[in-house]
């Protein structure tokens, strides 16, 4: 909830205002302690107090790419979207230079092109010094007018991609903007008028000795000295502006080279990550193939062991059946040999045994007759058989 854009906020350049900050930088800001502790619950009125406490500007710094408080407050302004009048008051504030720079950067991100040139170009006359935190965490010295020129002429500042603006010449040609008027033009016009007045007075009449003395002393007058000092200061300012423009161009070229190198480093890191991921996938696939081969070898060994076990069981069963048949054969052979020997030893049976055998046969026949199992009726014979097995007397019919 604390990171959502105000529901009443309007879209800027066709998107959510917070999307003007890149997603990676935005996530770094959301995780920062300053954002969680100092920016929570800020409104357009209370944000001014936090902006007055700023002592430097910048984007992200360090190996972890930590955001500066300047960047956190800028994202907070994009989140709550203060009114245009409040932002203009930020820019017009001459007491706190970082409040002015914060408002100018927010206006550069969200305002239309005409308002950008209208409100930011007057800040070219602000030469106050600013502390800027670099990517390595160190500080460098810059000026308000240099920072304004950077956000007007470049597409990237403080780790934020700036919306593109049209050139001023195109806007002047289309009538959206009036031609730019420098703040020094009024001074130049006054100087030209003073010179014209002096020339007219000089050629009005010939100078005598008193006039020469007066002109000589007039040249040494405090007003003339002030004018001379003012001209000298203007020359010095022009030289300084020229040097600053040269330094600014050099700094711009260096930044372009740095951004180009950064893009190259990003591409290189991205390619190296892709190579690493490809090598990791290749190693993972190799390990999978090795595991599959190991599983195949294990299954093959199991099948071989199973076949070997089955073969041994078959051989053992065959040997057991062979030994069993051999034992049966030996038993039959021994029984046959024993009967043959017994017959040969005993010879013909004795009369007493024959008589006992006959008695036994008669007794069996008698029992068969008495138990009723030989009855002509099959049903009665079957019933007598059943009763005989139960130990009962046979049916008498």
XYZ file of C-alpha atoms in Angstrom:
397
model
C 0.000 0.000 0.000
C 2.842 2.416 0.820
C 4.327 2.005 -2.683
C 1.132 2.532 -4.691
C 0.468 5.654 -6.687
C -2.201 8.044 -5.459
C -5.552 6.930 -6.976
C -6.300 10.549 -7.897
C -3.011 10.952 -9.788
C -3.196 11.430 -13.539
C -1.142 9.445 -16.019
C 2.029 11.129 -17.296
C 3.142 10.506 -20.885
C 0.517 7.778 -21.091
C 1.710 5.723 -18.117
C 1.783 5.550 -14.333
C 3.970 8.417 -13.006
C 6.130 5.992 -10.999
C 6.926 4.062 -14.180
C 9.073 7.026 -15.300
C 11.682 5.566 -12.930
C 13.101 2.273 -14.146
C 11.821 -0.838 -12.396
C 15.218 -1.876 -11.010
C 15.878 1.589 -9.554
C 12.308 1.695 -8.240
C 12.718 -1.631 -6.421
C 15.997 -0.381 -4.926
C 14.175 2.703 -3.624
C 11.345 0.616 -2.148
C 13.901 -1.458 -0.212
C 15.844 1.564 1.032
C 15.652 2.566 4.705
C 15.226 6.275 3.915
C 12.155 5.503 1.818
C 10.587 3.314 4.521
C 11.306 5.625 7.463
C 11.406 9.189 6.106
C 9.113 9.073 3.061
C 6.226 7.118 4.584
C 3.022 9.146 4.738
C 4.511 12.324 3.219
C 2.208 14.867 1.632
C 2.943 17.828 -0.631
C 3.243 20.089 2.442
C 5.430 17.830 4.600
C 7.674 16.900 1.667
C 9.059 20.454 1.637
C 10.636 19.924 5.069
C 12.425 16.788 3.863
C 13.594 18.599 0.719
C 15.016 21.439 2.822
C 17.212 18.896 4.668
C 18.899 17.710 1.462
C 22.623 18.397 1.223
C 23.465 16.650 -2.072
C 21.865 15.232 -5.214
C 22.494 12.132 -7.284
C 21.104 8.789 -8.442
C 22.339 5.436 -7.137
C 25.780 4.660 -5.749
C 27.907 1.827 -4.430
C 28.067 -1.835 -5.378
C 24.511 -2.431 -4.135
C 23.275 0.626 -6.117
C 21.725 2.361 -3.112
C 19.487 5.343 -3.976
C 20.182 8.828 -2.617
C 17.572 10.745 -0.568
C 17.190 13.081 -3.577
C 16.043 10.128 -5.708
C 13.703 8.853 -2.958
C 11.979 12.241 -2.655
C 11.668 12.475 -6.434
C 9.860 9.105 -6.544
C 7.644 10.269 -3.660
C 6.654 13.345 -5.696
C 5.810 11.081 -8.636
C 3.724 8.953 -6.279
C 1.639 11.745 -4.706
C 1.733 14.054 -7.796
C 1.625 17.541 -6.197
C -0.102 20.433 -7.925
C 1.724 22.445 -10.567
C 1.622 25.570 -8.383
C 3.523 23.767 -5.627
C 6.169 22.567 -8.093
C 6.546 26.113 -9.467
C 7.055 27.385 -5.918
C 9.778 24.755 -5.505
C 11.517 26.153 -8.585
C 11.148 29.781 -7.504
C 12.577 29.084 -4.044
C 15.892 30.982 -3.882
C 16.767 30.129 -0.277
C 17.170 26.373 -0.677
C 18.954 25.374 -3.842
C 18.257 21.613 -3.517
C 14.518 22.322 -3.242
C 14.800 24.275 -6.502
C 16.742 21.482 -8.220
C 14.257 18.823 -6.997
C 11.313 20.781 -8.378
C 13.131 21.381 -11.674
C 13.899 17.668 -12.096
C 10.281 16.701 -11.336
C 9.005 19.294 -13.825
C 11.427 17.992 -16.460
C 9.951 14.492 -16.045
C 6.256 15.345 -16.000
C 5.600 18.744 -17.662
C 4.993 19.398 -21.368
C 7.802 20.802 -23.497
C 6.646 24.410 -23.409
C 6.529 24.475 -19.589
C 9.941 22.798 -19.378
C 11.628 25.592 -21.341
C 9.509 28.296 -19.724
C 10.351 27.417 -16.111
C 13.822 25.879 -16.410
C 15.639 28.322 -18.698
C 15.599 31.157 -16.122
C 17.624 28.869 -13.841
C 20.607 29.306 -16.173
C 21.309 32.482 -14.175
C 21.724 30.514 -10.911
C 25.442 29.881 -10.394
C 25.285 28.380 -6.900
C 27.358 25.301 -6.119
C 25.903 21.823 -5.668
C 27.299 18.589 -4.210
C 26.665 15.579 -6.412
C 27.191 11.959 -5.338
C 28.801 9.833 -8.057
C 28.306 6.141 -8.760
C 31.336 5.136 -6.682
C 30.036 7.011 -3.615
C 32.369 9.993 -3.888
C 31.233 13.601 -4.279
C 31.886 16.089 -7.073
C 31.228 19.808 -7.405
C 28.722 21.154 -9.906
C 26.472 24.229 -10.305
C 22.765 24.775 -10.661
C 23.047 26.051 -14.233
C 25.164 23.027 -15.209
C 22.593 20.634 -13.788
C 19.764 22.456 -15.585
C 21.689 22.280 -18.847
C 22.257 18.557 -18.290
C 18.584 17.713 -17.839
C 17.632 19.916 -20.817
C 20.210 18.604 -23.295
C 20.724 14.932 -22.308
C 18.434 11.909 -22.140
C 19.822 10.353 -18.950
C 20.485 11.895 -15.547
C 20.622 10.580 -11.964
C 20.089 7.012 -13.289
C 16.717 8.013 -14.776
C 15.858 8.043 -18.472
C 14.410 11.474 -19.243
C 11.532 11.977 -21.693
C 12.671 13.391 -25.007
C 12.076 17.100 -25.624
C 12.029 18.901 -28.941
C 14.707 21.391 -29.840
C 14.012 24.986 -28.985
C 14.553 26.099 -32.560
C 11.741 23.804 -33.739
C 9.421 25.139 -31.057
C 10.277 28.729 -31.994
C 9.647 27.980 -35.667
C 6.240 26.485 -34.865
C 5.313 29.474 -32.666
C 5.025 27.547 -29.398
C 7.895 29.496 -27.784
C 9.108 33.046 -28.186
C 12.760 33.625 -29.060
C 14.943 33.371 -26.004
C 16.021 36.656 -24.436
C 19.191 36.655 -22.385
C 19.328 38.439 -19.022
C 22.446 40.338 -20.175
C 20.755 41.969 -23.148
C 19.339 44.785 -20.981
C 22.811 45.601 -19.670
C 24.219 45.603 -23.188
C 21.490 47.978 -24.349
C 22.216 50.351 -21.451
C 25.924 50.351 -22.323
C 25.156 51.124 -25.945
C 22.937 54.041 -24.945
C 25.631 55.458 -22.615
C 28.226 55.261 -25.377
C 25.935 56.979 -27.851
C 25.289 59.798 -25.345
C 29.021 60.262 -24.724
C 29.752 60.423 -28.447
C 27.050 63.014 -28.986
C 28.391 65.217 -26.176
C 31.944 64.868 -27.449
C 31.151 65.970 -31.008
C 28.790 68.811 -29.982
C 31.573 71.409 -29.421
C 35.397 71.491 -29.379
C 36.973 70.877 -26.014
C 39.157 73.534 -24.437
C 41.681 73.054 -21.667
C 39.085 73.067 -18.914
C 37.033 70.512 -20.780
C 40.086 68.313 -21.190
C 40.734 68.568 -17.472
C 37.109 67.810 -16.747
C 37.131 64.899 -19.179
C 40.335 63.662 -17.606
C 38.880 63.857 -14.128
C 35.586 62.503 -15.383
C 37.511 59.452 -16.579
C 38.744 59.066 -13.038
C 35.303 59.548 -11.524
C 33.769 56.797 -9.340
C 30.897 56.280 -11.781
C 33.323 55.711 -14.646
C 35.337 53.356 -12.486
C 32.184 51.463 -11.661
C 31.350 51.173 -15.336
C 34.852 49.973 -16.083
C 34.644 47.425 -13.281
C 31.288 46.322 -14.556
C 32.686 45.857 -18.069
C 35.599 43.923 -16.649
C 33.229 41.730 -14.655
C 31.151 41.127 -17.737
C 34.220 40.134 -19.706
C 35.225 37.824 -16.884
C 31.720 36.359 -16.788
C 31.799 35.821 -20.536
C 35.159 34.097 -20.300
C 33.887 31.999 -17.432
C 30.738 31.121 -19.377
C 32.896 30.201 -22.347
C 35.118 28.018 -20.192
C 32.088 26.516 -18.522
C 30.539 25.719 -21.911
C 33.775 24.087 -22.953
C 33.918 22.104 -19.725
C 30.256 21.223 -20.090
C 30.828 19.912 -23.607
C 33.799 17.932 -22.387
C 31.754 16.574 -19.468
C 28.908 15.719 -21.805
C 31.260 13.824 -24.101
C 32.716 12.029 -21.094
C 29.247 11.079 -19.885
C 28.282 9.832 -23.327
C 31.417 7.710 -23.368
C 30.627 6.497 -19.850
C 27.052 5.600 -20.812
C 28.356 3.885 -23.916
C 30.844 1.945 -21.804
C 28.093 1.153 -19.309
C 25.887 -0.191 -22.116
C 28.822 -2.238 -23.364
C 29.442 -3.556 -19.840
C 25.775 -4.422 -19.480
C 25.801 -6.282 -22.772
C 29.007 -8.021 -21.767
C 27.565 -9.012 -18.377
C 24.370 -10.152 -20.056
C 26.335 -12.270 -22.525
C 28.489 -13.685 -19.753
C 25.358 -14.585 -17.772
C 23.922 -16.273 -20.851
C 27.153 -18.266 -21.316
C 27.114 -19.217 -17.647
C 23.495 -20.338 -17.875
C 24.272 -22.306 -21.028
C 27.227 -24.026 -19.339
C 25.073 -24.732 -16.292
C 22.361 -26.294 -18.485
C 24.983 -28.329 -20.318
C 26.431 -29.615 -17.036
C 22.944 -30.365 -15.754
C 22.120 -32.298 -18.950
C 25.427 -34.169 -18.693
C 24.630 -35.126 -15.108
C 21.187 -36.275 -16.186
C 22.696 -38.420 -18.969
C 25.191 -39.854 -16.490
C 22.387 -40.676 -14.052
C 20.339 -42.245 -16.837
C 23.334 -44.352 -17.916
C 23.940 -45.379 -14.309
C 20.276 -46.369 -13.956
C 20.434 -48.351 -17.190
C 23.550 -50.173 -16.000
C 21.887 -50.876 -12.653
C 18.758 -52.240 -14.381
C 20.916 -54.336 -16.707
C 22.803 -55.770 -13.730
C 19.526 -56.537 -11.974
C 18.186 -58.307 -15.063
C 21.437 -60.267 -15.397
C 21.282 -61.273 -11.736
C 17.619 -62.279 -12.114
C 18.407 -64.417 -15.182
C 21.349 -65.958 -13.342
C 19.133 -66.687 -10.330
C 16.443 -68.245 -12.563
C 19.043 -70.367 -14.328
C 20.443 -71.594 -11.003
C 16.919 -72.362 -9.763
C 16.211 -74.302 -12.939
C 19.465 -76.210 -12.622
C 18.766 -76.906 -8.958
C 15.231 -78.109 -9.760
C 16.569 -80.259 -12.600
C 19.195 -81.751 -10.327
C 16.581 -82.350 -7.619
C 14.219 -84.036 -10.087
C 17.086 -86.123 -11.409
C 18.108 -87.201 -7.916
C 14.465 -87.905 -7.038
C 13.947 -90.006 -10.160
C 17.246 -91.748 -9.484
C 16.166 -92.504 -5.899
C 12.798 -93.793 -7.123
C 14.521 -95.922 -9.697
C 16.869 -97.284 -7.056
C 13.958 -97.989 -4.697
C 12.018 -99.806 -7.392
C 15.075 -101.746 -8.318
C 15.721 -102.654 -4.688
C 12.058 -103.683 -4.190
C 12.128 -105.806 -7.292
C 15.363 -107.398 -6.195
C 13.931 -108.041 -2.694
C 10.752 -109.686 -4.046
C 12.746 -111.857 -6.377
C 15.043 -112.913 -3.569
C 12.088 -113.542 -1.275
C 10.423 -115.714 -3.887
C 13.592 -117.566 -4.507
C 14.215 -118.077 -0.830
C 10.694 -119.046 0.183
C 9.798 -121.050 -2.854
C 6.233 -122.649 -2.749
C 3.928 -121.779 0.208
C 3.299 -124.318 3.002
C -0.075 -126.157 3.330
C -0.803 -124.419 6.634
C -0.508 -121.013 5.001
C -2.662 -122.052 2.097
C -5.322 -123.182 4.557
C -5.143 -119.898 6.445
C -5.492 -118.034 3.182
C -8.549 -119.994 2.218
C -10.164 -119.340 5.602
C -9.478 -115.689 5.206
C -11.077 -115.565 1.786
C -14.166 -117.413 3.083
C -14.439 -114.993 5.955
C -14.258 -111.975 3.601
C -16.924 -113.507 1.357
C -19.135 -114.112 4.368
C -18.710 -110.541 5.528
C -19.601 -109.292 2.121
C -22.760 -111.350 2.179
C -23.758 -110.275 5.676
C -23.190 -106.521 5.231
C -25.702 -106.294 2.353
C -23.394 -104.493 -0.055
C -23.934 -107.198 -2.673
C -27.710 -106.729 -2.756
C -29.117 -106.815 -6.280
C -30.857 -103.508 -5.792
C -28.187 -100.817 -6.315
C -29.920 -98.312 -4.050
C -30.046 -100.769 -1.137
C -26.416 -101.803 -1.788
C -25.372 -98.141 -1.728
C -27.284 -97.511 1.515
C -25.710 -100.582 3.144
C -22.284 -99.406 2.071
C -22.932 -96.049 3.714
C -24.212 -97.695 6.906
C -21.188 -100.003 6.962
C -18.895 -96.981 6.818
C -20.814 -95.501 9.730
C -20.648 -98.742 11.723
C -24.410 -99.514 11.476
C -26.130 -102.748 10.675
C -27.269 -103.321 7.076
C -30.842 -103.065 5.968
C -32.810 -106.304 6.041
C -35.028 -106.715 3.058
